[in-house]
Short mmCIF file of C-alpha atoms in Angstrom, two decimals:
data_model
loop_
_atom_site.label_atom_id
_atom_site.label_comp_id
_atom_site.label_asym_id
_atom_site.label_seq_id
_atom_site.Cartn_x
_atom_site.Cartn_y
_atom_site.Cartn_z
CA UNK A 1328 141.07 54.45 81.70
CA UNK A 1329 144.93 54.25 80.95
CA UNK A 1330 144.71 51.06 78.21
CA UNK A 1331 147.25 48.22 78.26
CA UNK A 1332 149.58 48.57 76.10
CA UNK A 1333 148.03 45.62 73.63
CA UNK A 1334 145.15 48.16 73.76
CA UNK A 1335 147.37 51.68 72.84
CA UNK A 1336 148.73 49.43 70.27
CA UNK A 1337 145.94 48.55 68.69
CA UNK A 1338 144.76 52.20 69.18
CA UNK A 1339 147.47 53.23 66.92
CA UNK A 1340 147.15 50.63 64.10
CA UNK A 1341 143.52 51.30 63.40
CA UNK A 1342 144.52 55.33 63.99
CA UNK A 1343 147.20 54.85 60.95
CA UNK A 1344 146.72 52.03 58.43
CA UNK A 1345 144.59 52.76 56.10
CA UNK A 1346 142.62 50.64 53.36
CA UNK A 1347 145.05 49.76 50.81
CA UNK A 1348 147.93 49.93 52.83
CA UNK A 1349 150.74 47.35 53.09
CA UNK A 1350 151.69 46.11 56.46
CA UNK A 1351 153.76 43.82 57.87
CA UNK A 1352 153.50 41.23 60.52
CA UNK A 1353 157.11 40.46 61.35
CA UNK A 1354 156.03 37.64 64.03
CA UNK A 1355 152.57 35.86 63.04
CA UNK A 1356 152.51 33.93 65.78
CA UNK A 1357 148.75 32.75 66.67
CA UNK A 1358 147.96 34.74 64.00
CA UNK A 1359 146.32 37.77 66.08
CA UNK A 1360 147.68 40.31 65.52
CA UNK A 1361 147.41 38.83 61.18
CA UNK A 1362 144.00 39.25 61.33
CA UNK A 1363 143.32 42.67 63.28
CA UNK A 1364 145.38 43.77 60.50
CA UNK A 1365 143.77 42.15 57.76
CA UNK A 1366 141.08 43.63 58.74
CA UNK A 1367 142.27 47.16 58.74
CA UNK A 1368 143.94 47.37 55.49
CA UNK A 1369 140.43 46.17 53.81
CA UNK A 1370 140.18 43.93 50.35
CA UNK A 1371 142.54 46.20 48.80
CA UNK A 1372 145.30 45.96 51.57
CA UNK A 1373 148.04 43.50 51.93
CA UNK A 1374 149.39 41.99 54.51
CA UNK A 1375 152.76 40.59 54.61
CA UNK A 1376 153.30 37.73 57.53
CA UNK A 1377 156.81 36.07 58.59
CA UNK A 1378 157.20 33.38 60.98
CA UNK A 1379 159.84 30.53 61.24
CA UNK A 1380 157.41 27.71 62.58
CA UNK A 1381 155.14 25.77 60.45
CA UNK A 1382 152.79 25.48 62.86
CA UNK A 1383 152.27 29.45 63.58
CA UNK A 1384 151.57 29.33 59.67
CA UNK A 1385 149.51 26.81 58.88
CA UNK A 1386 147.21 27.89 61.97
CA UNK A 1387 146.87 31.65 60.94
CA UNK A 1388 146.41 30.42 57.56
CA UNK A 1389 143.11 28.38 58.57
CA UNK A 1390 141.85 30.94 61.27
CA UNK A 1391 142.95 33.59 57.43
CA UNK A 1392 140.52 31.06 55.52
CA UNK A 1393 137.81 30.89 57.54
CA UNK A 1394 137.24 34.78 58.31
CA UNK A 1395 137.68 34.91 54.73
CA UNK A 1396 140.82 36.96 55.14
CA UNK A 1397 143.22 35.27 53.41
CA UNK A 1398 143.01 36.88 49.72
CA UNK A 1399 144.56 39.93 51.54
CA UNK A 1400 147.59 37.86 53.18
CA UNK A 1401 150.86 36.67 52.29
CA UNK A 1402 151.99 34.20 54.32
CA UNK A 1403 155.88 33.60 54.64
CA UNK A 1404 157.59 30.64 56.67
CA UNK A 1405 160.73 32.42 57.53
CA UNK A 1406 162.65 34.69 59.90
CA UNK A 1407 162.04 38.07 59.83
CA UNK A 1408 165.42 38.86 59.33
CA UNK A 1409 164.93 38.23 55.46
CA UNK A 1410 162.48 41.02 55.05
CA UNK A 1411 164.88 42.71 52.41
CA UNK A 1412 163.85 39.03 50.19
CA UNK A 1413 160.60 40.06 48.92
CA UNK A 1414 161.06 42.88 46.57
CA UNK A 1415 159.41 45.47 49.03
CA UNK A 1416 159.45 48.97 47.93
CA UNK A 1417 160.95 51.58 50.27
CA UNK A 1418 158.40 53.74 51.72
CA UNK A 1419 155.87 51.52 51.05
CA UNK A 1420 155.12 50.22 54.08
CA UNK A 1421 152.08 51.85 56.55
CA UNK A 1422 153.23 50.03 59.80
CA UNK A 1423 154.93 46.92 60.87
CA UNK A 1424 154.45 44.83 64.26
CA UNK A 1425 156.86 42.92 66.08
CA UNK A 1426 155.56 40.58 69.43
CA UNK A 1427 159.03 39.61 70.99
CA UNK A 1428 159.32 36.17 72.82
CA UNK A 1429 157.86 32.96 72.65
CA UNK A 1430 155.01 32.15 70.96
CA UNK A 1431 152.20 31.55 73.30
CA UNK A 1432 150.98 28.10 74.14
CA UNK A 1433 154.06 27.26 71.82
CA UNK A 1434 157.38 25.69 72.30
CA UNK A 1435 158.93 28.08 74.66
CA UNK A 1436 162.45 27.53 73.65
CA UNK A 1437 162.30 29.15 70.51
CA UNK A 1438 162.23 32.65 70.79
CA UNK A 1439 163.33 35.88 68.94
CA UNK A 1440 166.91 36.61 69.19
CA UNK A 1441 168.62 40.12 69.76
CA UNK A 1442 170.88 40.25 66.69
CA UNK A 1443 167.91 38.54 64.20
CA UNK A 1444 165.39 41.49 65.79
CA UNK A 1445 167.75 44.04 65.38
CA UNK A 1446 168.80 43.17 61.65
CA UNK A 1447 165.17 42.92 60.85
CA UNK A 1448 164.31 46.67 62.39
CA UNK A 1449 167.22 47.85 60.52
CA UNK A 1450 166.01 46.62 56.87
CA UNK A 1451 162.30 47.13 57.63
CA UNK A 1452 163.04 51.34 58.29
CA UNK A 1453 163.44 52.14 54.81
CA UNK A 1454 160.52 50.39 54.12
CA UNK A 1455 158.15 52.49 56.36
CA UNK A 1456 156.66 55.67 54.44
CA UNK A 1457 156.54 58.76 56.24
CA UNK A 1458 154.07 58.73 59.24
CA UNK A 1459 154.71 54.75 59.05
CA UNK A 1460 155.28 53.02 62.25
CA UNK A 1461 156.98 49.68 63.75
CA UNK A 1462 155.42 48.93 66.89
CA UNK A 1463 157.06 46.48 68.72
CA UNK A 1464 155.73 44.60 72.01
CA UNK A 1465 158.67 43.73 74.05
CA UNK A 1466 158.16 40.81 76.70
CA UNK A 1467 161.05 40.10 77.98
CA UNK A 1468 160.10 38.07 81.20
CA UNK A 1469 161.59 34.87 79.72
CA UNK A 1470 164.95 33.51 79.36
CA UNK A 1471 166.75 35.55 76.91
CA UNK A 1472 164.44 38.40 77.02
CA UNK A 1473 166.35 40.56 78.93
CA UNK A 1474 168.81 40.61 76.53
CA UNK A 1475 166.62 41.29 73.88
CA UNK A 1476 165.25 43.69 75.76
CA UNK A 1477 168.31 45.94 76.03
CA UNK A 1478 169.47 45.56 72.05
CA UNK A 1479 165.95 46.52 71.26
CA UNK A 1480 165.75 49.79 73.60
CA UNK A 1481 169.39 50.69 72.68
CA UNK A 1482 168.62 50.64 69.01
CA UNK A 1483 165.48 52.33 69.69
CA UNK A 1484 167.30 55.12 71.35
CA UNK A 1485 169.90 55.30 68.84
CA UNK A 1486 167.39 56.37 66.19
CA UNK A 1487 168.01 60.20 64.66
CA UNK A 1488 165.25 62.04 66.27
CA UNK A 1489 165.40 64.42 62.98
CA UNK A 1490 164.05 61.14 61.12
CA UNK A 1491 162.22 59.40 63.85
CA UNK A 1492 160.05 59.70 67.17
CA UNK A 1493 160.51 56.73 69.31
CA UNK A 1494 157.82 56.53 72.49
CA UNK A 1495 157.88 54.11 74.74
CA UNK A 1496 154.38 53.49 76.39
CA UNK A 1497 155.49 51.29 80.18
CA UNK A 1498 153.26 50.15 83.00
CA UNK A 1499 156.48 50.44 85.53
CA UNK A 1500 154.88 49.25 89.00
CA UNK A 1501 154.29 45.56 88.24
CA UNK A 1502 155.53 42.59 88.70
CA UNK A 1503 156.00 39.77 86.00
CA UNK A 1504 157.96 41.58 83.89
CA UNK A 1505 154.75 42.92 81.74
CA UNK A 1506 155.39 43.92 78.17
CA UNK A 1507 156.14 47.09 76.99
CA UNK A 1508 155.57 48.91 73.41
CA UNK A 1509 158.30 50.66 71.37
CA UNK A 1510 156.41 52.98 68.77
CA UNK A 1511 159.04 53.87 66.44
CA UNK A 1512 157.61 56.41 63.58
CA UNK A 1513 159.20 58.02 60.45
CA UNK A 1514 158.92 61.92 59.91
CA UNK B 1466 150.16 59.92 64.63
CA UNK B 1467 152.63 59.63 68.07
CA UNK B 1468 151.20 61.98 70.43
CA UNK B 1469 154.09 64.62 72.34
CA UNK B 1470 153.71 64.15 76.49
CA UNK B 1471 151.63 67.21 76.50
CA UNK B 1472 149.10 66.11 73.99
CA UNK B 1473 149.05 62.27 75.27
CA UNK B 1474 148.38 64.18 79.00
CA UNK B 1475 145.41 66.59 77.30
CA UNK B 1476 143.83 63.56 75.90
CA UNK B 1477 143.48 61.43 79.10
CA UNK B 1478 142.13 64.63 80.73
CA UNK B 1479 139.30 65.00 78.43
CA UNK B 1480 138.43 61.46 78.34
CA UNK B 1481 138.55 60.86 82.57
CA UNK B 1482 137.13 64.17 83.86
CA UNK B 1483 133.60 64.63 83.83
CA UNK B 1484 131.13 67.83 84.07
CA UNK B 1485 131.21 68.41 87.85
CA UNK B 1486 134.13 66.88 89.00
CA UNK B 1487 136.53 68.01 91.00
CA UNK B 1488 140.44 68.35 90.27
CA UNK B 1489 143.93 69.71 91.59
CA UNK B 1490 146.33 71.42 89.63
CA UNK B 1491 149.30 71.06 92.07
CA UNK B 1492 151.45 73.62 90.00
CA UNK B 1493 149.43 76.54 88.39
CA UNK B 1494 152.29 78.20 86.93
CA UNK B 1495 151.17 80.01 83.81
CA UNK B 1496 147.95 78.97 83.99
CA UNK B 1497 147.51 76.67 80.74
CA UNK B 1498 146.28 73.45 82.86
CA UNK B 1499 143.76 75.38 84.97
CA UNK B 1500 142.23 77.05 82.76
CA UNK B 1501 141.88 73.63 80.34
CA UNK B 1502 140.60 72.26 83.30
CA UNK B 1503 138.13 75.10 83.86
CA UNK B 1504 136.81 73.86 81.22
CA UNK B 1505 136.57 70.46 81.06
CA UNK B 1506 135.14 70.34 84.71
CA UNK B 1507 131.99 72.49 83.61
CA UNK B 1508 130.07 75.35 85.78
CA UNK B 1509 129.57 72.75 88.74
CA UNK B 1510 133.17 71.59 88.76
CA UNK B 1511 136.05 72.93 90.75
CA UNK B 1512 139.30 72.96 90.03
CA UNK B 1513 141.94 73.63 93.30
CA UNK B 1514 145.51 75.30 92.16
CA UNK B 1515 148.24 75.44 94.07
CA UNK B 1516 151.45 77.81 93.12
CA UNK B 1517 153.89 79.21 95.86
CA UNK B 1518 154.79 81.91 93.46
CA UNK B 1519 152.13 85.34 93.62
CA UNK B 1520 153.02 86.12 90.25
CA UNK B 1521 151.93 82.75 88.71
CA UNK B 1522 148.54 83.27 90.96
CA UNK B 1523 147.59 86.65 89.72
CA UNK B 1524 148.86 85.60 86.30
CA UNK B 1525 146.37 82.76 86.19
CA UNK B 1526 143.49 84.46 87.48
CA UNK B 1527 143.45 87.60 85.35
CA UNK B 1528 143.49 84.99 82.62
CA UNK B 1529 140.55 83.08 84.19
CA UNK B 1530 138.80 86.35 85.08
CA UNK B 1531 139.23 86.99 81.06
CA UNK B 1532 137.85 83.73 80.51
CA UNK B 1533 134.78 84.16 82.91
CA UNK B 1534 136.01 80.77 84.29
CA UNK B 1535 136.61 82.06 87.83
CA UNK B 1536 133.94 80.88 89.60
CA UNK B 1537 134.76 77.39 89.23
CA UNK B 1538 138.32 77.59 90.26
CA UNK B 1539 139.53 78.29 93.91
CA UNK B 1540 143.28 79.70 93.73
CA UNK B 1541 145.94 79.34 96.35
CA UNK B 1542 149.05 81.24 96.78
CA UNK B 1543 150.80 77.83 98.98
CA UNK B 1544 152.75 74.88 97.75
CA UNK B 1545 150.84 71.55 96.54
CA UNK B 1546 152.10 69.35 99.73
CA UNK B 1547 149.84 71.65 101.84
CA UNK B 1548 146.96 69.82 99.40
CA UNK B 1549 146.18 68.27 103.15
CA UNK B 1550 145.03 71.53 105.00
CA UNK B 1551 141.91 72.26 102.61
CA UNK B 1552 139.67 69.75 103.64
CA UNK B 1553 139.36 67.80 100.38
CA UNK B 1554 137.42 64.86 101.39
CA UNK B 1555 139.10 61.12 100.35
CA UNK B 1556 138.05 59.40 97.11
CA UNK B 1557 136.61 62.47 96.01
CA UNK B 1558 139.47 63.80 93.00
CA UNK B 1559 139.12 62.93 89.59
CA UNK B 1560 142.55 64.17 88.21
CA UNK B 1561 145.47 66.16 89.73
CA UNK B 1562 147.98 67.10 87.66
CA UNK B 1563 151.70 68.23 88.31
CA UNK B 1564 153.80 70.33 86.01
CA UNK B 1565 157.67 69.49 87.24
CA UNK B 1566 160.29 71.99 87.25
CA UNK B 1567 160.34 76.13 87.24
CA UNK B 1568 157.76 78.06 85.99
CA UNK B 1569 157.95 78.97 82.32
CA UNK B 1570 159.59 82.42 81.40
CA UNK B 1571 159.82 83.29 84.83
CA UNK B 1572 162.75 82.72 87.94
CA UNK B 1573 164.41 79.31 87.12
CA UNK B 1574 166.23 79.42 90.57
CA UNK B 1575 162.05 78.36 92.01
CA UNK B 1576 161.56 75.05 91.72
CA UNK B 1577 159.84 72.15 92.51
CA UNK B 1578 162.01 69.84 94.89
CA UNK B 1579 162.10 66.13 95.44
CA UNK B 1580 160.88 66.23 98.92
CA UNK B 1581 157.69 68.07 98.60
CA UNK B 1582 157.00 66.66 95.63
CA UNK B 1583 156.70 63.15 96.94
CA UNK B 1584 154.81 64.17 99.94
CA UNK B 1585 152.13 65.77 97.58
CA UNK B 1586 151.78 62.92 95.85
CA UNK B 1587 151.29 60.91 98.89
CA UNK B 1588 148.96 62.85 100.10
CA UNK B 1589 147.14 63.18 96.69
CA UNK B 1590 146.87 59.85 96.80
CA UNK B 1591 143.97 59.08 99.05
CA UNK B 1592 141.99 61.82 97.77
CA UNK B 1593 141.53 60.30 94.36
CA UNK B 1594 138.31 58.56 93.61
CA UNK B 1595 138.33 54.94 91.87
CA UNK B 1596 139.69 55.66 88.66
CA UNK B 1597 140.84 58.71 88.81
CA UNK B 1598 144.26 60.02 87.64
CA UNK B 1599 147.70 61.68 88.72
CA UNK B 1600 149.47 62.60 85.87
CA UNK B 1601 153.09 64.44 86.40
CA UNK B 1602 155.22 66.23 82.98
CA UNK B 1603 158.28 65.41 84.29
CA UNK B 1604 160.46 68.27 83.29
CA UNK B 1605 164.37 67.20 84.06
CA UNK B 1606 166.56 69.08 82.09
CA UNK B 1607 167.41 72.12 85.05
CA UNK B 1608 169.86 72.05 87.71
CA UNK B 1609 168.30 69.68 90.03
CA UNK B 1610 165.97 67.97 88.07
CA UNK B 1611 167.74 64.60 87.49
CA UNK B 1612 167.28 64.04 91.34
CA UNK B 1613 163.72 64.87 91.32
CA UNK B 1614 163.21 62.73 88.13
CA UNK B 1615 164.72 59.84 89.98
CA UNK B 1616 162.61 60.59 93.16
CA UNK B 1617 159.15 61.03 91.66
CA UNK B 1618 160.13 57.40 88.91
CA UNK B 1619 161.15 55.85 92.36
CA UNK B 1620 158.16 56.88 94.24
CA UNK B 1621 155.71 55.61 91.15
CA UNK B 1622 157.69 52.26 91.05
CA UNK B 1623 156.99 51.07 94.68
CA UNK B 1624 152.99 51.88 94.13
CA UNK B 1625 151.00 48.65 94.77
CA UNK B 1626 150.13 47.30 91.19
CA UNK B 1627 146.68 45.96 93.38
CA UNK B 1628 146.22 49.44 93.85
CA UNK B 1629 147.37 51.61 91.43
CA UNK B 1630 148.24 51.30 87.40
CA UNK B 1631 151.56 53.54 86.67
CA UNK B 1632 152.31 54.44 83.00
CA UNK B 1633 155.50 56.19 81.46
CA UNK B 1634 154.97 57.29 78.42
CA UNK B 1635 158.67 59.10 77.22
CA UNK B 1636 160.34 59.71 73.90
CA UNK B 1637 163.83 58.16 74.25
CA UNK B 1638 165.75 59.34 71.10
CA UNK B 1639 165.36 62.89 71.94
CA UNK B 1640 168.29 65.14 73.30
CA UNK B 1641 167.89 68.05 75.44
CA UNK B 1642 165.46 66.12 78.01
CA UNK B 1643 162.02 66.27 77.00
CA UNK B 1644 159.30 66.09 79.58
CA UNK B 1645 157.89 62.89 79.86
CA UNK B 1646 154.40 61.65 81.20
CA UNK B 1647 154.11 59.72 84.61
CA UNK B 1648 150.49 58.82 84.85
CA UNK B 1649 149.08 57.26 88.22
CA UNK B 1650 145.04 55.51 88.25
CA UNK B 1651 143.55 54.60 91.13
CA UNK B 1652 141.97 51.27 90.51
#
């Protein structure tokens, strides 16, 4: 009955992209989240992915290539962080998603970093049309991620609730640190 | 596209509860919940309210009288942590649903308290069926209502994730303490 929180997220990205939209993947990743979201924003959509290993890439860009996805995705081998490099309008943007961490099955010492996630939330804001939203899965069970964890909800918090609605969607009786989702959405 | 508390709560209400079912509303007050779940329940549901306050009572079940919704709801003038002394059989509640706080345009000094509270949860508890629901607006901002906050988040923490899922689902930019969603399945 209650869904995960992988599950409300997804909820909410095929609730408010739309086709044609422009959205962006800020952490690629196994390329999962790349393709749900291909899929939403349709032939005439785009969808903008970052990642800083070549190995995320490549492999999103053949699982991109064999659904036949790829025409609608850009795929960018960098950090997040340089979102502001790619001559994306303000309010443009239908939704961006963030999955904080490690990448799974990957090499668990490179992770996301507070002040990189932070600066990247700040510049990708402006970007977001109204009724745009970053949704942001926070696991934080790993070495570092508690850190992250605590920049991430303070910014979060910090956000003018005349220009924003931030929700935060917890399961807060288990164990394993489980992740969370931060829905931030412009007015 | 981000649901308020209220909404969010609605929402799981119409998707859990079935025609026939029956539910608690642990805190009648004006009568909004019972008579939504007057409805949702059908003519061979029952919904039990609880209010220790006559005026909220006779309040609600003018409105349900109104409403010709009366025959499916059993009011009673007592507060929820009696829920034990009305021979509601175990694993046989879909939803019960708890409105924290005082009542609504009415004596602010009357209100719910930490200690009953918890013990109507508890004994709320076994009376849910597999998959049913708890789900408790916490409403904070009054004199006392930090402690009960604290309580009732306290209380949902320590349920057995083997046993129960627990869900917060808050806005955290927003001043002047908005009520927040604790929702409680039975697995």
């Amino acid at each position: 009955m209650l869904q995960s929180a992988l599950k409300f997220t997804h909820a909410l990205l095929y609730q408010s992209v739309e086709d044609g939209d422009i959205v962006i993947d800020a952490t690629v990743g196994n390329g999962n989240d790349t393709l749900l979201l291909a899929d939403i924003v349709g032939p005439e959509g785009t969808v903008i992915g970052f990642d800083i290993q070549r190995d995320a890439i490549s492999a999103t860009q053949n699982r991109l290539n064999e659904a036949d996805l790829n025409q609608r995705v850009q795929l960018i081998e960098a950090g997040h962080e340089l979102v502001d490099s790619f001559s994306i309008k303000d309010s443009s943007i239908a939704a961006a998603v963030y999955n904080l961490g490690y990448l799974p099955k990957g090499d668990k010492s490179i992770i996301t970093s507070p002040d990189t996630t932070i600066e990247s939330l700040s510049k990708v804001l402006p970007l977001l049309k109204p009724g745009g939203l970053i949704l942001i899965m926070v696991y934080y069970g790993h070495e570092g991620g508690a850190e992250e964890k605590e920049a991430v909800l303070s910014f979060a918090q910090s956000l003018p609730q005349k220009s924003y609605d931030v929700l935060q969607y917890a399961f807060i009786n288990q164990k394993n640190s489980p992740p969370f989702l931060l829905a931030i959405e412009k007015k």
